mmCIF file of C-alpha atoms in Angstrom:
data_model
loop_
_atom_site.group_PDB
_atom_site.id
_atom_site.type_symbol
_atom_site.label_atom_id
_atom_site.label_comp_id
_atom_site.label_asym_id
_atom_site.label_seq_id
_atom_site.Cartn_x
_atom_site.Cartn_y
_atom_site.Cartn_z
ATOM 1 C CA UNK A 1 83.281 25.652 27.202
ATOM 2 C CA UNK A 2 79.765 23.828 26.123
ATOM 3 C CA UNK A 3 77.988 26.953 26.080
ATOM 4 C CA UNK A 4 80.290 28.195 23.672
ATOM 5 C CA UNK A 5 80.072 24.724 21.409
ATOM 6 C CA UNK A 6 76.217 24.964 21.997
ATOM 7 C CA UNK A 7 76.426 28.698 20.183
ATOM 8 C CA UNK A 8 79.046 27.798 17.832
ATOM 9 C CA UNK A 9 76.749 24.580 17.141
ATOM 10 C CA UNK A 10 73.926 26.680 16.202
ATOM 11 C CA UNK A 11 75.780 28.972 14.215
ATOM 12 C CA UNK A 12 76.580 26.176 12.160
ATOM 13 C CA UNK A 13 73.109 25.696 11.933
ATOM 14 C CA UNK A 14 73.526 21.948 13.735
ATOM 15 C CA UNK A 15 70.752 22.180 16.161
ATOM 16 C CA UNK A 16 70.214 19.424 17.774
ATOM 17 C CA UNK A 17 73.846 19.518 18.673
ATOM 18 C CA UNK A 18 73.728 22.492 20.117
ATOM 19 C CA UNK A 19 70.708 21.736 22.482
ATOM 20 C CA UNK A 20 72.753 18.729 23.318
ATOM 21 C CA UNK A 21 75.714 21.225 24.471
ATOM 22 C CA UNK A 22 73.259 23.910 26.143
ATOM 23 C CA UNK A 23 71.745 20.970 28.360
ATOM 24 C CA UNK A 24 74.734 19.397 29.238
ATOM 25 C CA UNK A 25 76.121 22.477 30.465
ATOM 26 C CA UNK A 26 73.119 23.510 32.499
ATOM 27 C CA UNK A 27 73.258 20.164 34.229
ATOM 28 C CA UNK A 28 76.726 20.503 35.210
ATOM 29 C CA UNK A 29 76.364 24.058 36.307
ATOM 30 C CA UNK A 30 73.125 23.464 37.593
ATOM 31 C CA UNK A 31 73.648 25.300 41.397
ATOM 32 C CA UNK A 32 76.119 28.418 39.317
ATOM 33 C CA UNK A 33 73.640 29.489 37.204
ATOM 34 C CA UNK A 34 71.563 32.547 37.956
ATOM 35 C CA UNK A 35 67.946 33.118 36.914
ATOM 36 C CA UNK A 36 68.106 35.089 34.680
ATOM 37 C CA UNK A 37 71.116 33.338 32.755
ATOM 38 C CA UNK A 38 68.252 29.898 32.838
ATOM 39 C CA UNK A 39 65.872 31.918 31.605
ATOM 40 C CA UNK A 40 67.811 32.814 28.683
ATOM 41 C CA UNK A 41 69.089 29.686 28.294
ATOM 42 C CA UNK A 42 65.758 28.186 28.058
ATOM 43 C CA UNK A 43 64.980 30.418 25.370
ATOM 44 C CA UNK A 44 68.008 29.872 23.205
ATOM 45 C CA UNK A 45 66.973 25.995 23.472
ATOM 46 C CA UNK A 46 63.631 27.045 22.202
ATOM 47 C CA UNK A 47 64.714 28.432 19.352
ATOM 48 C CA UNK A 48 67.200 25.728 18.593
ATOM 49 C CA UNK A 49 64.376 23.273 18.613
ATOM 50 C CA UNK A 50 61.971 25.920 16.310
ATOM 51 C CA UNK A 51 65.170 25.736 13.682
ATOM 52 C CA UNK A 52 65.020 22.091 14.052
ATOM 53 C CA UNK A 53 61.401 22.178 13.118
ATOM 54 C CA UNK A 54 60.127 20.562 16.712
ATOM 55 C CA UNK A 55 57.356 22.009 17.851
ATOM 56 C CA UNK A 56 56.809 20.530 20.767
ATOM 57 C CA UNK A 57 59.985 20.545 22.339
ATOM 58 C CA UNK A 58 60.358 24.149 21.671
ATOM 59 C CA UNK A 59 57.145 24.771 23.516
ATOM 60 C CA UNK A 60 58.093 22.906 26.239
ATOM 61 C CA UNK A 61 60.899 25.026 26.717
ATOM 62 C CA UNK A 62 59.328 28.423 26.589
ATOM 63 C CA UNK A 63 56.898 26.658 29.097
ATOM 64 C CA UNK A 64 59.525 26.816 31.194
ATOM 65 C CA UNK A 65 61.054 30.096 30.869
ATOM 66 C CA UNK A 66 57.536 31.350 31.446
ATOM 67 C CA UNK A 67 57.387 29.367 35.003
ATOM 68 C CA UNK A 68 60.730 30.871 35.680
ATOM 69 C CA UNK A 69 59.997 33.862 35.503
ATOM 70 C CA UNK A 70 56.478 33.855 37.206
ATOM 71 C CA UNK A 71 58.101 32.566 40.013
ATOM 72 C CA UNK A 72 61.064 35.236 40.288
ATOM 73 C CA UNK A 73 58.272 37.718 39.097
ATOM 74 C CA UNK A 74 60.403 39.280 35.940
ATOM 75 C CA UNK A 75 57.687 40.537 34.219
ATOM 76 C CA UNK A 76 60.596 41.755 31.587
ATOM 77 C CA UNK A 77 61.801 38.208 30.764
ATOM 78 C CA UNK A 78 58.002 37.243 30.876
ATOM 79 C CA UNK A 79 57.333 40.112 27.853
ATOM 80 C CA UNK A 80 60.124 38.268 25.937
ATOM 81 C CA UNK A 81 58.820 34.700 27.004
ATOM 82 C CA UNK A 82 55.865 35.254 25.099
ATOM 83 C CA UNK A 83 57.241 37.065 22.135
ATOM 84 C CA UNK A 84 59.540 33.977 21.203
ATOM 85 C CA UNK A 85 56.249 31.860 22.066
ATOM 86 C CA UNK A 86 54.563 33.845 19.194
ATOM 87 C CA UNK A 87 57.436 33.669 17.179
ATOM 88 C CA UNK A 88 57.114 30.003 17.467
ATOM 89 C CA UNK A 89 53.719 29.697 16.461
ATOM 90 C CA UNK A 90 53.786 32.109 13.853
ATOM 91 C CA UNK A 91 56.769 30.398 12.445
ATOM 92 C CA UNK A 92 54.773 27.108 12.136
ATOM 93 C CA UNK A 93 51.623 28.667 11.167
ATOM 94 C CA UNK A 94 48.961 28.873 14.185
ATOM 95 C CA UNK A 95 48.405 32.272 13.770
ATOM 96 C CA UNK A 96 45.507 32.582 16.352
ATOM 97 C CA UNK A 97 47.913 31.208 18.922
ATOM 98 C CA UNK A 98 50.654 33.219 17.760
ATOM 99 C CA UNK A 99 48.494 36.269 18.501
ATOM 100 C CA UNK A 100 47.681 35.007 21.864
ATOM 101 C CA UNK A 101 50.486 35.294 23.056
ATOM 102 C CA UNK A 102 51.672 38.517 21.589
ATOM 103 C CA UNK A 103 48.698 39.927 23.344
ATOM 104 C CA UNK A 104 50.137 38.862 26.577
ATOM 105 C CA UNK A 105 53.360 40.345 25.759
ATOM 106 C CA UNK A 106 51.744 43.696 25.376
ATOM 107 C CA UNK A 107 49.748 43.342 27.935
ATOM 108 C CA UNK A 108 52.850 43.095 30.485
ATOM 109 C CA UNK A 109 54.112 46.123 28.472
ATOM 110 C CA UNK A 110 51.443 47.889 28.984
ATOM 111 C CA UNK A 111 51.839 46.944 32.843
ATOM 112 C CA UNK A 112 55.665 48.664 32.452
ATOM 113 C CA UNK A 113 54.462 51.601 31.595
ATOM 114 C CA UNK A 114 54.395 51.467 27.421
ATOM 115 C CA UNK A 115 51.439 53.154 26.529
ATOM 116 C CA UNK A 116 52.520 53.334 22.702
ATOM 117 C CA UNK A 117 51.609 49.580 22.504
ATOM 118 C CA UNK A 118 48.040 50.576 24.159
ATOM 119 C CA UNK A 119 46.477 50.861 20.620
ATOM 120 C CA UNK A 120 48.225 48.528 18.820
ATOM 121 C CA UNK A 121 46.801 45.713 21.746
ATOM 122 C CA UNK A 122 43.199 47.092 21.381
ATOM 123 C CA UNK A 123 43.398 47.206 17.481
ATOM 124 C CA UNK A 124 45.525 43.373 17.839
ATOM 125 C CA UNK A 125 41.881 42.326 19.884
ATOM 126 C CA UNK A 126 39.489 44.091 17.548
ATOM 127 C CA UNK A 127 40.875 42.469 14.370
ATOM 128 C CA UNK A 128 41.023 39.215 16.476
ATOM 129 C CA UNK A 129 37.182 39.877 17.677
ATOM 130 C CA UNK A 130 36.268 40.845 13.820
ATOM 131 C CA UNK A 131 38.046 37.458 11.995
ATOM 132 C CA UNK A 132 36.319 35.148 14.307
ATOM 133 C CA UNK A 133 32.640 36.828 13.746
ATOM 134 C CA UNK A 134 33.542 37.140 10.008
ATOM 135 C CA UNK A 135 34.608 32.956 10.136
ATOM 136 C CA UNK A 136 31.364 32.225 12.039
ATOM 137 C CA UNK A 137 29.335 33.929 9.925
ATOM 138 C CA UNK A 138 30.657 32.541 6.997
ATOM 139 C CA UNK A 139 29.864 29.047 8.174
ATOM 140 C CA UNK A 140 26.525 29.914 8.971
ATOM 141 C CA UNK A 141 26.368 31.104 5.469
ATOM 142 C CA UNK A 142 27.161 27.813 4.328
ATOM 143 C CA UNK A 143 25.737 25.601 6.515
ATOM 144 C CA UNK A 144 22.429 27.873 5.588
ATOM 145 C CA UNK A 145 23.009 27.553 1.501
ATOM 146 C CA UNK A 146 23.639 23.896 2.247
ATOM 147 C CA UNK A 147 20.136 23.160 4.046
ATOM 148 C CA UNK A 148 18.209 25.304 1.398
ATOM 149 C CA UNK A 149 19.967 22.782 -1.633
ATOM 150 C CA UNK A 150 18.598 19.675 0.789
ATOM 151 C CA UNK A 151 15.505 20.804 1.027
ATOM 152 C CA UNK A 152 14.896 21.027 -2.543
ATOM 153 C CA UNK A 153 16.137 18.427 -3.519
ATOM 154 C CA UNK A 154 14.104 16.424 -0.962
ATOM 155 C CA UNK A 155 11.367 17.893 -2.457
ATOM 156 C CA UNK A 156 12.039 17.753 -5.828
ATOM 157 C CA UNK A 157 12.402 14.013 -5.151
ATOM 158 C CA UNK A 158 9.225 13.530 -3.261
ATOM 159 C CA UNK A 159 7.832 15.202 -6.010
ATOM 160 C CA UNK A 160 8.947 12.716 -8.550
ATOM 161 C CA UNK A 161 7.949 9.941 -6.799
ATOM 162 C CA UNK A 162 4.639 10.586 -6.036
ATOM 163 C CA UNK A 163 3.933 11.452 -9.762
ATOM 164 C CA UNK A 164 5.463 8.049 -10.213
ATOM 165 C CA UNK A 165 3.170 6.335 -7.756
ATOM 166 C CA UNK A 166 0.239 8.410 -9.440
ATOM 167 C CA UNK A 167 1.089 7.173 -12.540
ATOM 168 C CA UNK A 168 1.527 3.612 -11.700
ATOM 169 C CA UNK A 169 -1.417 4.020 -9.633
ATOM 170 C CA UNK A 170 -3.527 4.984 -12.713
ATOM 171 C CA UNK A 171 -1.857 2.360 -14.786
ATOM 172 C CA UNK A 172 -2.770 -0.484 -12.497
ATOM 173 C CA UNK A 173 -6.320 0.484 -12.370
ATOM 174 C CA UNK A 174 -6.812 0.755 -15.841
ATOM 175 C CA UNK A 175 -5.243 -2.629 -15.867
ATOM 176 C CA UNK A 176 -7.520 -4.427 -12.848
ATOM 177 C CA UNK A 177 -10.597 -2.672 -14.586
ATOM 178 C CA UNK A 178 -9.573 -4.205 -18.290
ATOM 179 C CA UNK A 179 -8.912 -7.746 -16.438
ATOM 180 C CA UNK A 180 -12.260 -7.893 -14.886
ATOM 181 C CA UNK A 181 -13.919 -7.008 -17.583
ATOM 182 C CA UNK A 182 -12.410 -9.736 -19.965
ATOM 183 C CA UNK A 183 -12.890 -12.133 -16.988
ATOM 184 C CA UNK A 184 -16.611 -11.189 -16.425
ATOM 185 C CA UNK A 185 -16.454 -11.621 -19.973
ATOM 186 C CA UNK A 186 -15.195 -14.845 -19.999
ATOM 187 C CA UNK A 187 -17.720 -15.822 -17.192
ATOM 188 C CA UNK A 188 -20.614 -14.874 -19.365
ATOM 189 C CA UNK A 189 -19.320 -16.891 -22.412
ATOM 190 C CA UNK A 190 -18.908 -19.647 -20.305
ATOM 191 C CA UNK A 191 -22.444 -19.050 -19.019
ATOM 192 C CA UNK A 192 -23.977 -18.843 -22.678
ATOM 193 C CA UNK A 193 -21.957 -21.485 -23.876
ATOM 194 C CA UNK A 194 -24.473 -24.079 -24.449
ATOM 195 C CA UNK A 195 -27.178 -21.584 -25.836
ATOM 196 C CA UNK A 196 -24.758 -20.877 -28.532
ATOM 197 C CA UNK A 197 -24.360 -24.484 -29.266
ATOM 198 C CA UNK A 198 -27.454 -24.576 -30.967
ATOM 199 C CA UNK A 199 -26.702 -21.762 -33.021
ATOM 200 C CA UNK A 200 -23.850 -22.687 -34.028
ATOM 201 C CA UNK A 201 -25.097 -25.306 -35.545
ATOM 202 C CA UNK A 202 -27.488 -23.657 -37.562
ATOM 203 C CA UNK A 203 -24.718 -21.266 -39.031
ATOM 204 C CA UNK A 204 -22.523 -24.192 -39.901
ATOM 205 C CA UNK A 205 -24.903 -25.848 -41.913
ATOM 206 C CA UNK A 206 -25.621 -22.639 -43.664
ATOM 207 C CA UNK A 207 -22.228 -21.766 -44.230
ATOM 208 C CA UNK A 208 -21.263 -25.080 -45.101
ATOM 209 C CA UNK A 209 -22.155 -25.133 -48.713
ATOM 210 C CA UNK A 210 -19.560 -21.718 -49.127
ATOM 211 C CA UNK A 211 -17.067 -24.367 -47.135
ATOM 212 C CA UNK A 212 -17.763 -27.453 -49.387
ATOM 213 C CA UNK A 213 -15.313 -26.217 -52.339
ATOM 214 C CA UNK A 214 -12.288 -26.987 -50.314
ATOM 215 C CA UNK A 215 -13.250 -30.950 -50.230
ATOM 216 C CA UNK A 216 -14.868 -31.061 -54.048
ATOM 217 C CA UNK A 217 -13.186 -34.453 -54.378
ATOM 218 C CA UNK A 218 -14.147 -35.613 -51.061
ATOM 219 C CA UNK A 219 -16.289 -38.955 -51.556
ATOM 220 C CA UNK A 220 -17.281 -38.747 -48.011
ATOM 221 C CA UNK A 221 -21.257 -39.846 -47.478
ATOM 222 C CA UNK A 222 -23.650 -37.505 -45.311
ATOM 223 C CA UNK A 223 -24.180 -40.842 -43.083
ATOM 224 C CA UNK A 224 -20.484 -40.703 -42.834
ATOM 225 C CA UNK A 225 -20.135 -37.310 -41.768
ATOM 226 C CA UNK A 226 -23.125 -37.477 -39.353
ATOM 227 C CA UNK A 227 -21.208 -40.360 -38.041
ATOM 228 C CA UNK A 228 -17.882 -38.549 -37.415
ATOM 229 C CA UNK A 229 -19.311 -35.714 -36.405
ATOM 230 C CA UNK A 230 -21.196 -37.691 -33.664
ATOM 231 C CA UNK A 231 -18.373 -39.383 -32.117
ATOM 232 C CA UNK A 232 -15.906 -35.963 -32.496
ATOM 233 C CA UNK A 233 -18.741 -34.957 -30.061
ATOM 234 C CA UNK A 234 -18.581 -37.716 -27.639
ATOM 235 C CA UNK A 235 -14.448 -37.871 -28.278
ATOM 236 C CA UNK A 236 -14.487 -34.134 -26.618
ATOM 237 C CA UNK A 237 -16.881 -34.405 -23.984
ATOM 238 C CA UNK A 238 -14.468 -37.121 -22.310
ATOM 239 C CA UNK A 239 -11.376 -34.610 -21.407
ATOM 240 C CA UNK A 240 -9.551 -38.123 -20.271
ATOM 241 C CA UNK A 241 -9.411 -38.567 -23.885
ATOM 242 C CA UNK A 242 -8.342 -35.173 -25.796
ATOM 243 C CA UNK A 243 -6.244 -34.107 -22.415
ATOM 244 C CA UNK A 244 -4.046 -36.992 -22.991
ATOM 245 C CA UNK A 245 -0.727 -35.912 -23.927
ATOM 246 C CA UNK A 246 0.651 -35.581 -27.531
ATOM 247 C CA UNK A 247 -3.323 -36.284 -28.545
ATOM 248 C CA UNK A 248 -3.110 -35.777 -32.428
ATOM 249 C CA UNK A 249 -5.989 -35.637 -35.473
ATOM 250 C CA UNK A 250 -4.209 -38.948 -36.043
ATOM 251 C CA UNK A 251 -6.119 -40.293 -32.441
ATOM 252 C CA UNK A 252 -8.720 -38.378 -33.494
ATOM 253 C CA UNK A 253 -9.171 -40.285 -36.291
ATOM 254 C CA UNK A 254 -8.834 -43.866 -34.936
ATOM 255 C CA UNK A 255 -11.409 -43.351 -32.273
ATOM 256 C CA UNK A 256 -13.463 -41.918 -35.108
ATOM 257 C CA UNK A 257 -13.097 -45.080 -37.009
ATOM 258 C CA UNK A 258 -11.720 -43.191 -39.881
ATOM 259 C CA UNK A 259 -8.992 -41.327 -41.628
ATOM 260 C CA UNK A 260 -7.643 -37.940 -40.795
ATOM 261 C CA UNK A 261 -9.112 -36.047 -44.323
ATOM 262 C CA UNK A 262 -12.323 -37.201 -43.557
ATOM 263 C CA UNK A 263 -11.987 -36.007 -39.599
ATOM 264 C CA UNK A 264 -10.539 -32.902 -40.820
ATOM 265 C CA UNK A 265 -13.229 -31.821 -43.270
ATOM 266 C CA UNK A 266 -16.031 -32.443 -40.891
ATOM 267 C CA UNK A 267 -14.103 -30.187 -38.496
ATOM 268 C CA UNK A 268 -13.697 -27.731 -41.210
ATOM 269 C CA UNK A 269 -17.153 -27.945 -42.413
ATOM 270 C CA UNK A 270 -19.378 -28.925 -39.437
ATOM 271 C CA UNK A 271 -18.103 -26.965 -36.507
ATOM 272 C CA UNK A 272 -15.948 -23.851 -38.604
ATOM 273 C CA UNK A 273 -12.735 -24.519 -36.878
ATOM 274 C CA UNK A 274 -9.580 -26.445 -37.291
ATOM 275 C CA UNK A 275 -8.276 -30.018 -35.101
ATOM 276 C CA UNK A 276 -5.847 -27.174 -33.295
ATOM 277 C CA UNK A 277 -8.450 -24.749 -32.708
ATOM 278 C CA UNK A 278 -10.853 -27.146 -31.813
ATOM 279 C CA UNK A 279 -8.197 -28.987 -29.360
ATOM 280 C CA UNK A 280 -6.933 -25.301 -27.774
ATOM 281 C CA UNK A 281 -10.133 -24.209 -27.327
ATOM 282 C CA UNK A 282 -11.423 -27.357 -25.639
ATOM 283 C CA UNK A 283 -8.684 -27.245 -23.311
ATOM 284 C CA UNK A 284 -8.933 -24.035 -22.760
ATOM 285 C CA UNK A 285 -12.800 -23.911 -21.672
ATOM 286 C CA UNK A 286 -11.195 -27.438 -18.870
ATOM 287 C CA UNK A 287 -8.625 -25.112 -17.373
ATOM 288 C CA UNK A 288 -11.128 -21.661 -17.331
ATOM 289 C CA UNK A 289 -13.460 -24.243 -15.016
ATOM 290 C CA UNK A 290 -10.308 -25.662 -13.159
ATOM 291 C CA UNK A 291 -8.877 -22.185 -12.429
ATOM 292 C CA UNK A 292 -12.499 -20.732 -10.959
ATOM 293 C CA UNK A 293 -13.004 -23.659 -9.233
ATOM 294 C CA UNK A 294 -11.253 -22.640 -6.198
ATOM 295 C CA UNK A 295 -12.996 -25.037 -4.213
ATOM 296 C CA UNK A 296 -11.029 -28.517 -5.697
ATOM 297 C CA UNK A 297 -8.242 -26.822 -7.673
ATOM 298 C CA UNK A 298 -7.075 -24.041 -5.255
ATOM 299 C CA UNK A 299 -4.707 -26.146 -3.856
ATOM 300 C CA UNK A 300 -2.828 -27.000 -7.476
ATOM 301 C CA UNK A 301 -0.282 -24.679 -9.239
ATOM 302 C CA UNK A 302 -0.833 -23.617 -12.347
ATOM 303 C CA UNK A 303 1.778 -25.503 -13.220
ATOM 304 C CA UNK A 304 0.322 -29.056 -11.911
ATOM 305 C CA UNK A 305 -3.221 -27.733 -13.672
ATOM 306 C CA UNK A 306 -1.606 -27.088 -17.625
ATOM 307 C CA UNK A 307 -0.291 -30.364 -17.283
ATOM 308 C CA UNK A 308 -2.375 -32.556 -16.436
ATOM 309 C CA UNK A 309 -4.254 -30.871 -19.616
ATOM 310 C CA UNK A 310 -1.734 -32.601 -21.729
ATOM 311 C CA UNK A 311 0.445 -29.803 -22.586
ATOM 312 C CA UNK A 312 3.853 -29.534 -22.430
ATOM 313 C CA UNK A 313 4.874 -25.979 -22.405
ATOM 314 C CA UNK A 314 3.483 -24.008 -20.010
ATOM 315 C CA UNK A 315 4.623 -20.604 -21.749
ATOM 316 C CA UNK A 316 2.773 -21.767 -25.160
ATOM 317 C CA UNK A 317 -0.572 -22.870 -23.525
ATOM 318 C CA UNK A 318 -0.575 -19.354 -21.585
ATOM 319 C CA UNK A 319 -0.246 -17.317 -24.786
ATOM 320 C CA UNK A 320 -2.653 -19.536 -26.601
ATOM 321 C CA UNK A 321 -4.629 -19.170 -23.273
ATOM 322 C CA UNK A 322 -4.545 -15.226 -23.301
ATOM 323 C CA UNK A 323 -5.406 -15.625 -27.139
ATOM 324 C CA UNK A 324 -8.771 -16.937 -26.406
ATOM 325 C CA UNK A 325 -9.831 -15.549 -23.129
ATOM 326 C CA UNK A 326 -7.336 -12.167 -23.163
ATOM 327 C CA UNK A 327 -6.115 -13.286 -19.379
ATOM 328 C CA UNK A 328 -2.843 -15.335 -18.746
ATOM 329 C CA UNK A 329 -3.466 -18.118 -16.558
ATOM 330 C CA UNK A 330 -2.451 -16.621 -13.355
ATOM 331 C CA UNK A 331 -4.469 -12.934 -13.726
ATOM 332 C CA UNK A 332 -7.411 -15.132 -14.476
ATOM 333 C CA UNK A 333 -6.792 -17.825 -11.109
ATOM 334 C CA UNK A 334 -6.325 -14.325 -9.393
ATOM 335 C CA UNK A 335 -9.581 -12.646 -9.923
ATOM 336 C CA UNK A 336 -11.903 -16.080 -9.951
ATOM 337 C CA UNK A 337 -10.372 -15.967 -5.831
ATOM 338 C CA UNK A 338 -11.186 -12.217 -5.816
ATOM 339 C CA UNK A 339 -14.612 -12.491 -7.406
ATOM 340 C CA UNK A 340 -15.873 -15.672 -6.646
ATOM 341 C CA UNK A 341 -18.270 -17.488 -8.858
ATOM 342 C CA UNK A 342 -19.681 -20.599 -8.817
ATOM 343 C CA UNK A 343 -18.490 -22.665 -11.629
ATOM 344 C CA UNK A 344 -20.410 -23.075 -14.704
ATOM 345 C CA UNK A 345 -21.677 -26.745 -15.168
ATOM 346 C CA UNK A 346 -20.623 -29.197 -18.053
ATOM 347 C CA UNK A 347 -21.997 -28.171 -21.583
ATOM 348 C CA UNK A 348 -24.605 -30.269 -23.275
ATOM 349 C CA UNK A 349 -25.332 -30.690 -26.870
#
């Protein structure tokens, strides 16, 4: 009675009942059944489990059916053991195994005596042979066109970046070479410094008569101006004085013991330059001998060594800095510890 509502189950197309019926019924007429009638059995559970779309359980099942019938040694049941086994696997797409299998099953029909199946079990191994050279060629193919498109581009980037380094390379020696050559240049005007002094002088008083027609109403007396002049001297040998902080023409002036146009003009006149020229390049000459002085400054920051010049910004007393000498600050610190030189003494008029 449950075998029949385990086929009428699957006719119906409700599987899982009908393994349900199938296995109760080979439980209760566990010691009645034959072999042969288990072995089928088996099978029709299979394929209610393939319809039900389980895999494994189907497998296990024709797993069994195939140990059945090794053991009773029905090579016939065995041939259809492992056609519904390929059936299986075809129906859920494993191909390879699916073929597997039906090589077995001609393989025991060849064993009964079917030659006609002969061919069709050497072509079945051939085309089986043929796809899996053809698949591992293929990936040899690309793993091949793979390793060719790493290599260049490994070398295509290597290449880029050592063009880069050669160019940066070039760049930063033209730069080092420019830098010591402005600070070598810088050396040797700090060097000369004092010789020029003289000659300066002799140029301003030669140019001063084209300089005069800016002051045409200046009343100012040559013992006057000689006087000025003198103590703008002594004012900037004294960098306690014109280092101070916010230090104007206005200070000027008082320690000149006199007003601002008449400290102005002398400037103008006497030593071709303005108060903010004159103060710039004052400080300017303090911090070149600060920064080669390695010796008692090294230990500052540039930072500690513009201020205590009396300026506030560091960023505007570099540019004026570079202005003058063509060197920030810190290239300039840099190559006096590269190329050491022994600082150039005081200058004396």
């Amino acid at each position: 009675y449950r075998l029949a509502r385990g086929w009428v189950e699957g006719h119906n197309h409700r599987h899982e009942e009908a393994v349900a019926e199938i296995k109760t019924a080979l439980m209760e007429l566990d010691t009645l059944i034959m072999p042969r009638t288990r072995h089928s059995l088996y099978l029709v559970i299979a394929d209610q489990y393939m319809h039900a779309a389980r895999k494994d359980s189907a497998m296990a099942y024709i797993h069994r059916a195939e140990d059945l019938a090794l053991a009773n040694d029905f090579k016939d049941l065995l041939s259809t053991t492992y056609s519904d086994a390929s059936l299986i696997y075809s129906t859920f797409g494993d191909t390879l195994v699916s073929d597997r299998y039906r090589r077995r099953m001609l393989e025991i029909n060849d064993s009964l005596f079917n030659p006609k199946e002969l061919g069709k079990l050497h072509d079945l191994n051939m085309f089986y042979e043929v796809d899996k050279f053809e698949r591992r060629i293929e990936i040899m193919a690309v793993r091949e066109r793979m390793r060719i498109i790493i290599l260049w581009t490994v070398a295509i980037a290597l290449c880029v970046v050592i063009i880069l380094m050669v160019i940066l390379f070039i760049q930063n020696r033209d730069l080092r070479r420019k830098n010591r050559t402005l600070f070598e240049r810088n050396v040797s005007e700090m060097e000369t410094e004092r010789r020029i002094a003289d000659t300066r002088k002799k140029n301003v008083e030669a140019s001063s008569e084209d300089t005069s027609v800016k002051y045409n109403t200046s009343s100012i007396s040559d013992s006057t101006r000689e006087k000025v002049l003198r103590r703008i001297k002594e004012v900037f040998e004294d960098e306690s004085i014109f280092c101070q902080e916010g230090f104007s023409l206005n200070d000027l002036a008082a320690l000149c013991e006199s007003n601002s146009r008449y400290v102005s003009q002398v400037i103008n006149e006497n030593m071709s330059s303005t108060f903010t020229q004159l103060l710039n390049n004052e400080r300017v000459k303090i911090a070149r001998k600060r920064l080669m002085d390695t010796e008692h400054y090294g230990h500052l920051t540039i930072e500690a060594i513009i201020s205590d010049l009396g300026c506030k910004s560091r960023s505007t007393f570099s540019k004026t800095f570079k202005r003058i000498t063509g060197l920030t600050p810190s290239e300039f610190q840099r190559l006096a510890r590269t190329m050491p030189t022994t600082p150039p003494t005081e200058e004396i008029d």
